[in-house]
Structure formats: C-alpha cells, structure tokens
Coordinates of C-alpha atoms in Angstrom, one line a residue:
M727 CA 0.0 0.0 0.0
F728 CA 1.4 3.4 -1.1
Y729 CA 0.6 6.5 0.9
R730 CA 1.2 10.1 0.3
S731 CA 2.2 12.6 3.0
H732 CA -0.6 14.3 4.8
P733 CA -0.5 17.9 6.3
S734 CA -2.0 16.8 9.6
M735 CA 0.5 14.0 10.1
K736 CA 3.8 15.9 9.4
R737 CA 5.0 15.4 13.0
E738 CA 4.0 11.7 13.1
D739 CA 6.3 8.8 12.2
P740 CA 4.3 6.2 10.2
V741 CA 6.7 3.4 11.6
K742 CA 5.9 4.3 15.2
V743 CA 2.1 4.8 14.6
I744 CA 1.7 1.5 12.7
K745 CA 4.0 -0.5 15.0
E746 CA 2.0 0.5 18.0
A747 CA -1.3 -0.2 16.3
L748 CA -0.1 -3.6 15.2
G749 CA 0.7 -4.5 18.8
K750 CA -2.8 -3.5 19.9
A751 CA -4.4 -5.4 17.0
L752 CA -2.5 -8.6 17.9
V753 CA -4.3 -8.6 21.2
F754 CA -7.5 -9.3 19.3
Y755 CA -5.9 -11.4 16.5
Y756 CA -3.5 -13.2 18.9
P757 CA -3.1 -16.4 16.7
F758 CA -1.1 -14.3 14.2
A759 CA 1.5 -14.0 16.9
G760 CA 1.9 -17.8 17.1
R761 CA 3.5 -20.4 14.9
I762 CA 2.1 -23.2 12.7
I763 CA 2.9 -26.7 13.8
E764 CA 1.9 -30.1 12.3
G765 CA -0.3 -32.3 14.4
P766 CA -1.6 -35.9 14.0
R767 CA -2.3 -37.0 10.4
S768 CA -0.5 -33.9 9.0
K769 CA -3.1 -31.5 10.4
L770 CA -1.9 -28.0 10.7
L771 CA -2.4 -26.3 14.1
V772 CA -1.5 -22.9 15.5
D773 CA 0.6 -22.9 18.6
C774 CA -0.2 -19.6 20.3
T775 CA 3.3 -19.0 21.6
G776 CA 3.0 -15.2 21.5
E777 CA 6.4 -14.9 19.7
G778 CA 5.0 -12.1 17.6
I779 CA 5.4 -11.1 14.0
L780 CA 8.3 -9.8 12.0
F781 CA 8.4 -6.0 11.6
V782 CA 11.0 -4.2 9.3
E783 CA 11.6 -0.5 9.4
A784 CA 13.2 1.1 6.3
D785 CA 13.9 4.5 4.6
A786 CA 14.1 5.2 0.9
D787 CA 15.6 8.3 -0.7
V788 CA 12.8 8.6 -3.3
T789 CA 9.4 10.2 -3.5
I790 CA 6.2 8.5 -4.3
D791 CA 6.0 10.4 -7.6
Q792 CA 9.5 9.2 -8.6
L793 CA 8.3 5.6 -8.2
G794 CA 6.1 6.1 -11.3
D795 CA 4.7 2.9 -12.8
S796 CA 6.2 0.9 -9.9
I797 CA 3.2 1.8 -7.9
K798 CA 1.0 -0.4 -10.0
P799 CA 1.5 -4.2 -10.2
P800 CA 4.0 -5.6 -10.9
C801 CA 6.1 -3.7 -8.3
S802 CA 9.6 -3.3 -9.6
Y803 CA 11.1 -2.9 -6.1
I804 CA 9.4 -5.6 -4.1
E805 CA 12.8 -6.9 -2.7
E806 CA 13.5 -3.4 -1.4
F807 CA 10.0 -2.7 0.0
L808 CA 9.5 -6.2 1.5
H809 CA 12.8 -7.6 2.7
D810 CA 12.8 -11.4 2.8
V811 CA 14.2 -12.0 6.2
P812 CA 16.3 -15.2 6.0
G813 CA 14.4 -18.2 7.5
S814 CA 11.1 -16.4 7.7
S815 CA 9.3 -17.8 4.7
G816 CA 8.5 -21.3 5.7
V817 CA 5.1 -22.7 6.7
L818 CA 6.1 -24.5 9.9
G819 CA 7.7 -22.7 12.8
C820 CA 8.0 -19.3 11.1
P821 CA 6.4 -15.9 11.8
L822 CA 2.9 -15.8 10.3
L823 CA 3.2 -12.1 9.2
L824 CA 6.1 -10.1 7.8
I825 CA 5.5 -6.4 7.7
Q826 CA 7.7 -3.6 6.4
V827 CA 7.1 0.1 6.6
T828 CA 9.3 2.2 4.4
R829 CA 9.4 6.0 4.8
L830 CA 9.8 8.0 1.6
A831 CA 11.6 11.3 1.1
C832 CA 8.3 13.1 0.3
G833 CA 6.8 12.3 3.7
G834 CA 4.8 9.4 2.4
F835 CA 5.4 5.7 3.1
I836 CA 4.9 2.2 1.8
F837 CA 3.3 -0.6 3.9
A838 CA 4.1 -4.1 2.6
I839 CA 3.0 -7.4 4.1
R840 CA 3.6 -11.1 3.6
L841 CA 1.1 -13.6 4.9
N842 CA 1.3 -17.3 5.8
H843 CA -1.7 -18.3 3.7
T844 CA -2.5 -21.2 5.9
M845 CA -3.8 -18.7 8.4
S846 CA -6.0 -16.4 6.3
D847 CA -7.2 -15.4 2.9
S848 CA -7.0 -11.9 1.4
L849 CA -10.4 -10.9 2.9
G850 CA -9.4 -12.2 6.3
L851 CA -6.1 -10.2 6.0
S852 CA -8.1 -7.1 5.0
K853 CA -10.2 -7.4 8.2
F854 CA -7.0 -7.5 10.3
L855 CA -5.5 -4.5 8.5
N856 CA -8.7 -2.6 8.9
T857 CA -8.4 -3.2 12.6
V858 CA -4.8 -1.9 12.6
G859 CA -6.1 1.2 10.8
E860 CA -8.9 1.8 13.3
L861 CA -6.6 1.4 16.3
A862 CA -4.1 3.7 14.7
L863 CA -6.8 6.3 14.4
G864 CA -7.6 6.0 18.1
A865 CA -10.2 3.3 18.5
S866 CA -10.0 1.1 21.5
T867 CA -11.6 -2.0 20.0
P868 CA -12.2 -3.2 16.4
S869 CA -15.6 -2.2 14.9
L870 CA -15.8 -5.9 13.8
L871 CA -14.5 -8.4 16.3
P872 CA -12.4 -11.2 14.9
V873 CA -13.8 -14.7 14.9
W874 CA -11.6 -17.8 14.9
E875 CA -14.0 -20.8 14.8
R876 CA -12.1 -22.7 12.1
E877 CA -14.3 -25.7 12.8
I878 CA -17.1 -24.0 10.8
L879 CA -15.5 -25.3 7.5
N880 CA -14.2 -28.6 8.9
A881 CA -14.8 -31.8 6.9
R882 CA -17.9 -33.9 7.7
N883 CA -17.8 -37.1 9.7
P884 CA -17.6 -39.4 7.8
P885 CA -16.2 -37.3 4.9
R886 CA -17.7 -37.9 1.5
V887 CA -16.8 -36.4 -1.9
T888 CA -20.1 -35.7 -3.7
C889 CA -19.0 -33.3 -6.4
V890 CA -16.4 -33.2 -9.2
H891 CA -13.3 -31.2 -8.3
H892 CA -11.3 -30.7 -11.4
E893 CA -8.9 -28.3 -9.5
Y894 CA -7.3 -31.3 -7.8
E895 CA -7.4 -33.9 -10.6
Q896 CA -4.2 -35.3 -11.9
L897 CA -4.9 -35.7 -15.7
T898 CA -2.8 -37.3 -18.4
H899 CA -1.1 -34.7 -20.5
T900 CA 0.3 -35.0 -24.0
E901 CA 3.2 -32.6 -23.4
T902 CA 5.5 -31.5 -20.7
S903 CA 3.8 -29.7 -17.8
I904 CA 3.5 -25.9 -17.5
V905 CA 6.0 -26.2 -14.6
M906 CA 8.6 -27.7 -16.9
T907 CA 7.8 -25.1 -19.6
L908 CA 8.4 -22.3 -17.1
Q909 CA 11.6 -23.8 -15.8
E910 CA 12.9 -23.8 -19.4
H911 CA 12.1 -20.1 -19.6
E912 CA 13.0 -19.1 -16.1
K913 CA 15.2 -16.3 -17.1
D914 CA 12.7 -15.0 -19.7
M915 CA 9.8 -14.6 -17.4
T916 CA 8.0 -11.3 -18.1
H917 CA 5.5 -9.4 -15.9
R918 CA 3.1 -7.0 -17.7
S919 CA -0.2 -5.4 -16.6
F920 CA -3.1 -5.0 -19.1
F921 CA -5.8 -2.3 -18.7
F922 CA -9.4 -3.0 -19.6
G923 CA -11.6 0.1 -19.6
P924 CA -15.0 0.9 -21.2
S925 CA -13.7 0.7 -24.8
E926 CA -11.7 -2.5 -24.2
L927 CA -14.7 -4.3 -22.6
K928 CA -16.9 -3.0 -25.4
S929 CA -14.5 -4.5 -28.0
I930 CA -14.5 -7.9 -26.2
R931 CA -18.3 -8.0 -25.8
K932 CA -18.7 -7.7 -29.6
H933 CA -17.6 -11.3 -29.8
I934 CA -20.3 -12.5 -27.3
P935 CA -23.7 -13.8 -28.4
P936 CA -26.8 -12.0 -27.3
H937 CA -27.9 -14.5 -24.7
L938 CA -24.6 -14.0 -22.8
Q939 CA -24.5 -10.2 -22.9
K940 CA -25.8 -10.1 -19.3
C941 CA -22.7 -11.9 -18.0
S942 CA -20.6 -9.8 -15.6
N943 CA -17.5 -8.0 -16.8
F944 CA -15.5 -10.3 -14.6
E945 CA -16.9 -13.4 -16.3
V946 CA -16.3 -11.9 -19.7
L947 CA -12.8 -10.8 -19.0
A948 CA -11.8 -14.1 -17.3
S949 CA -13.1 -16.1 -20.3
F950 CA -11.3 -13.8 -22.8
L951 CA -8.0 -14.0 -20.9
W952 CA -8.2 -17.7 -20.5
R953 CA -8.8 -18.2 -24.2
S954 CA -6.1 -15.7 -25.3
R955 CA -3.6 -17.2 -22.9
T956 CA -4.3 -20.7 -24.2
I957 CA -3.8 -19.5 -27.8
A958 CA -0.5 -18.0 -26.8
L959 CA 0.7 -21.2 -25.1
Q960 CA 0.4 -23.1 -28.5
L961 CA -0.5 -26.4 -26.9
D962 CA -1.3 -29.7 -28.5
P963 CA -5.1 -29.5 -29.5
D964 CA -5.8 -32.6 -27.3
E965 CA -4.2 -31.1 -24.2
V966 CA -6.6 -30.5 -21.4
V967 CA -6.6 -26.9 -20.0
R968 CA -8.4 -25.5 -17.0
I969 CA -9.7 -22.3 -15.6
S970 CA -10.4 -21.8 -11.9
V971 CA -12.3 -18.9 -10.4
M972 CA -11.6 -18.0 -6.8
I973 CA -14.9 -17.4 -5.1
N974 CA -15.5 -16.2 -1.5
V975 CA -17.8 -18.5 0.5
R976 CA -18.7 -15.9 3.1
G977 CA -22.5 -15.3 3.0
K978 CA -23.1 -18.6 1.3
Q979 CA -26.4 -20.0 2.5
G980 CA -26.1 -23.0 4.8
L981 CA -22.5 -22.3 5.9
N982 CA -23.2 -19.6 8.5
V983 CA -19.7 -18.1 8.3
P984 CA -19.6 -15.2 10.8
S985 CA -18.8 -11.7 9.4
G986 CA -15.7 -11.5 11.6
Y987 CA -14.3 -14.8 10.4
Y988 CA -10.7 -14.2 9.1
G989 CA -9.6 -17.7 8.1
N990 CA -9.5 -19.1 4.6
A991 CA -13.1 -19.1 3.2
F992 CA -12.9 -19.6 -0.5
A993 CA -13.0 -22.3 -3.1
Y994 CA -11.9 -22.3 -6.8
P995 CA -14.4 -24.3 -8.9
T996 CA -12.7 -25.3 -12.1
A997 CA -13.8 -25.9 -15.7
I998 CA -11.8 -27.9 -18.3
S999 CA -11.6 -28.0 -22.0
K1000 CA -9.5 -29.4 -24.8
A1001 CA -7.1 -26.7 -25.8
G1002 CA -8.0 -27.0 -29.5
L1003 CA -11.7 -26.7 -28.8
L1004 CA -11.2 -23.7 -26.6
C1005 CA -9.0 -21.9 -29.1
Q1006 CA -11.1 -22.7 -32.2
S1007 CA -14.5 -22.0 -30.7
P1008 CA -16.0 -18.5 -30.3
L1009 CA -15.5 -16.6 -27.0
G1010 CA -19.0 -17.6 -26.0
Y1011 CA -17.9 -21.2 -25.5
A1012 CA -15.3 -20.2 -22.9
L1013 CA -17.8 -17.8 -21.3
E1014 CA -20.5 -20.5 -20.9
L1015 CA -17.9 -22.7 -19.0
V1016 CA -17.0 -19.8 -16.7
R1017 CA -20.6 -18.8 -16.1
R1018 CA -21.4 -22.3 -14.9
L1019 CA -18.8 -22.2 -12.2
K1020 CA -20.8 -19.9 -10.0
T1021 CA -23.7 -22.3 -10.1
Q1022 CA -21.4 -25.0 -8.7
M1023 CA -20.6 -23.0 -5.6
S1024 CA -23.3 -24.6 -3.4
E1025 CA -23.1 -25.5 0.2
E1026 CA -22.7 -29.1 -0.9
Y1027 CA -19.8 -28.3 -3.2
I1028 CA -17.9 -26.5 -0.4
K1029 CA -18.4 -29.3 2.1
S1030 CA -17.4 -31.9 -0.6
A1031 CA -14.1 -29.9 -1.1
A1032 CA -13.4 -29.9 2.6
D1033 CA -14.0 -33.7 2.7
L1034 CA -11.7 -34.2 -0.2
M1035 CA -8.9 -32.4 1.7
V1036 CA -9.2 -35.1 4.5
L1037 CA -9.6 -38.1 2.2
K1038 CA -6.8 -37.2 -0.2
G1039 CA -4.4 -35.8 2.4
R1040 CA -4.5 -32.0 1.5
P1041 CA -3.9 -32.4 -2.3
H1042 CA -2.2 -29.6 -4.0
Y1043 CA -4.0 -27.4 -6.5
T1044 CA -3.2 -28.7 -10.0
T1045 CA -1.2 -26.1 -11.8
V1046 CA -0.6 -28.0 -15.1
W1047 CA -2.1 -25.9 -17.9
S1048 CA -4.3 -24.1 -15.3
F1049 CA -5.3 -20.5 -15.1
L1050 CA -6.5 -19.3 -11.7
I1051 CA -8.2 -15.9 -11.6
A1052 CA -9.7 -13.8 -8.8
D1053 CA -11.6 -10.6 -8.5
V1054 CA -10.0 -8.4 -5.8
T1055 CA -11.6 -5.2 -6.9
R1056 CA -13.7 -5.1 -3.7
L1057 CA -10.9 -6.1 -1.3
G1058 CA -10.6 -2.6 0.0
L1059 CA -6.9 -2.6 0.9
G1060 CA -6.6 0.9 -0.7
D1061 CA -9.2 2.2 1.7
I1062 CA -7.2 1.3 4.8
D1063 CA -6.3 4.5 6.7
F1064 CA -3.6 4.7 9.3
G1065 CA -4.0 8.4 9.6
W1066 CA -2.6 9.5 6.2
G1067 CA -5.8 9.0 4.3
K1068 CA -6.5 6.3 1.6
A1069 CA -3.6 4.7 -0.2
V1070 CA -2.6 5.7 -3.7
Y1071 CA -2.7 2.0 -4.4
G1072 CA -3.4 -0.9 -2.1
G1073 CA -3.4 -4.5 -3.4
L1074 CA -1.4 -7.4 -4.5
I1075 CA 2.0 -6.9 -6.0
G1076 CA 1.9 -9.0 -9.1
A1077 CA 0.7 -12.2 -10.8
R1078 CA 2.0 -15.8 -10.7
P1079 CA 2.7 -18.0 -13.7
C1080 CA -0.6 -19.8 -13.3
A1081 CA -2.7 -17.1 -11.6
S1082 CA -3.8 -13.5 -12.0
Y1083 CA -6.4 -11.2 -10.6
H1084 CA -8.5 -8.1 -11.4
V1085 CA -7.4 -4.8 -9.7
S1086 CA -9.5 -1.6 -9.6
G1087 CA -8.5 1.9 -8.9
F1088 CA -6.6 2.8 -12.1
K1089 CA -7.3 5.0 -15.1
N1090 CA -5.8 5.3 -18.6
S1091 CA -4.4 8.4 -20.3
Y1092 CA -7.9 9.5 -21.2
G1093 CA -9.0 9.5 -17.6
E1094 CA -11.2 6.5 -17.9
E1095 CA -11.3 4.1 -15.0
G1096 CA -11.0 0.4 -15.6
I1097 CA -9.6 -3.0 -14.5
L1098 CA -5.9 -3.7 -14.4
V1099 CA -4.8 -7.4 -14.9
P1100 CA -1.2 -8.4 -14.2
I1101 CA 0.1 -11.4 -16.2
L1102 CA 3.3 -13.4 -15.7
L1103 CA 4.5 -15.5 -18.7
P1104 CA 7.8 -16.4 -20.4
L1105 CA 8.7 -13.7 -22.9
P1106 CA 7.9 -15.6 -26.1
I1107 CA 4.5 -16.6 -24.8
M1108 CA 3.9 -13.1 -23.4
N1109 CA 4.6 -11.6 -26.9
R1110 CA 2.1 -14.0 -28.5
F1111 CA -0.4 -13.2 -25.7
Q1112 CA -0.1 -9.5 -26.3
Q1113 CA -0.5 -10.0 -30.0
E1114 CA -3.6 -12.0 -29.5
L1115 CA -5.1 -9.1 -27.4
L1116 CA -4.0 -6.7 -30.1
S1117 CA -5.9 -8.7 -32.7
N1118 CA -9.0 -8.2 -30.6
G1119 CA -8.5 -4.4 -30.3
I1120 CA -6.8 -4.5 -26.9
E1121 CA -3.6 -2.4 -27.0
Y1122 CA -0.8 -2.7 -24.3
P1123 CA -1.3 0.5 -22.2
R1124 CA 1.6 3.0 -22.3
K1125 CA 0.3 5.1 -19.5
I1126 CA -1.7 3.8 -16.5
A1127 CA -2.0 5.8 -13.3
P1128 CA -3.7 5.3 -9.9
R1129 CA -7.1 6.8 -9.6
L1130 CA -6.1 9.1 -6.6

C-alpha cells in the first residue's frame, strides 16, 4: 500500500504509529503472533506462543512520484520494499506475518505485508489490517471483532466427496507440464499489466452472443484472458486446460460463516476443455464454461471440497495448464487509513505463472477508470499473448495511473 504525505501528520512517524497499532491489533488477533505446527495425520495447528510477527523499518531516498509505474503491479522494487528475512518464509515454525514500513523522502510511506496463507485469505487479512487502521486512528476495539472458529468449515464425519473437483485432478497430458515449460524459460519470465476500460470491454463484448450479454465484466474478462492465454501457449489440441475462479464462500447459504471470520473461506471451482476446442471456438464457448462455475458453488460443493482435503491428504491445486483468476476489486486494501488517508494503491504486487487477478483503482491516459490485470509469462508466450489481445482491439497500455 502506497501512501502520500498528509499535512495533519507531518510530525508523526508512520513506523511508530503503525507498529503501536499492530501491537494492539494482535491482542485481538492473537493467533497471528503464534507459529504453525503439524499435528496428527498432518493436520496444521496454530501454537499460540506469543512470539510475535516480523516487523521491518526502512527508509528510501525517493518520492512517491518518482516511483512512477512501480506503484501499479507488478512492483519493480518488491525486494527493497519487503525484505525477505532469512528463515522467515516457511510454513512451519516461522512468523505468520512479515510487515515492512518504508518511509519516503516526500513524507509518504509504503506498507508491505507477507502472509502465511494457511492462516487467512485476502479478505481475512483485510479485516486484520482494517483493525490496525482503526486502532491507529484512536479506536480502543475493532468495529468488527475477529472470529476464529475454524471448525465451521471442517470436513464432515464421515467425509464424503459428492462433487467433481477438477482443480485437484491429476490428468494425463500430451506434453510437458507448464511447470517444466516455465523452468525452461525461467530467465525469460516477463511481468506485464493490461488495462481494460470501457472501450476494451466493449470491444470484447462484440464477440459475445446476445444470450450471454448479461454476464458480468469479470466473467467476460476471465473467459477472454483464458482463451487468449491458451492460444499464446500453442499447446497440442488434445491437451486439457483449466480455468479456476476463486470465489468467496462468506455469506453462502447454509454455511453460516460469521462476518468476523478471518480464516480461509474460499473455493476455486474449475472448468476444463481441450485446448484445441477452446482456441477454435468463439468466445461464447469459454464464457459458458466460466458462467457455470458460479452455479457449482453450493453448500454441498464447499463441504465436498473440505471432505476431499481429508480423504486425499490435502492435495495440491493442480497447476498443469491451469489459469486461476480472482476478482479483488472489492478487497478494500486501498481504503485502509492509518492516519494518512487512503492509499494511492493498495493491493497485490503481481501475478504468478498460473494465476492472476483483477485490480480496480486505475485509469488510462484518457482519464477512464478500468480494471488492471497483471500477467506473468515467459517472454515468447507473453509476446504472443499481447499479439492476441491486439488482434481483438486491446492495446498494451503505455500510461496507466492510480485513480487518486
């Protein structure tokens, strides 16, 4: 999160203010001060040792304006703004949060955080950071009290898998895996962010049949990116590819997840297709597959996924020829206020080879607001991906700025 200086906070040190607020917040979110241990049958547990989190204080001789495009994902200086403390990045026995506050020469600052994902998802982390902000502003207690209650999403007894979960299937592939492909191109990995404003979305929707025009922009864009990315990969036509959409389960009928719950509460239902069929079919084919994913997200699907975790011993998400995408436009990290107002940008720092997300809060050179999508691919594949977008009227943006 990138913050500008504020006239009323000239005499305040953001490091001191945030560090004190963090200490107060950890009283309510005390499990974050513990360590993950492994219990019977490989079950992960939190040992509430009170050892605390890692906090790094830093100074940078640059202004927020000098950072330019580095404010938007991908961040060019992540190693400077979030120091990877040796021995801190493991799952077991390591600090659950790493936070760095970097003062800038202009009086602004950067707040960066790394989370042990076994503890919380992005929405849960947002609840914690909102509490830090409230306490920094003088509150004595959070407006929303945290809820642990991890048993809410436990597997049933006895566990039973009643739904199809393509996200965990190990399929037979005709070529080397995406992991192998990326290893071959490790030095050529390229990170680029693509902007989709009103004109870009209008251009994409021209390829959608009338009965699908009511689909959301997220569904349309996810389908378009999946198809374009698959075309760029140039796979064997019989290769099976997947798209997974990360969906929040809070508020899902039958689950009764409390509003203060800050654990992992998401699932990623997955659609599959032959690569050749996806690439050769109109965009409506991919959109139909993506649209159906939301209908899969029933109470039964979520419980079936929890049961599968137990029966299969916490299987890993299958990354082979997969594309995982999430909508974080409503995450609200940019709205967190430590006393310096809203952030210029608040959100994730970049994409992963098999995953991306939609970010709001940016505008193009015409002043139009839109969605920013960071993509990480090997350079040759990235160039083909960019060319595919260009053939559909989507140009690589030369100037993108935060909304504020």
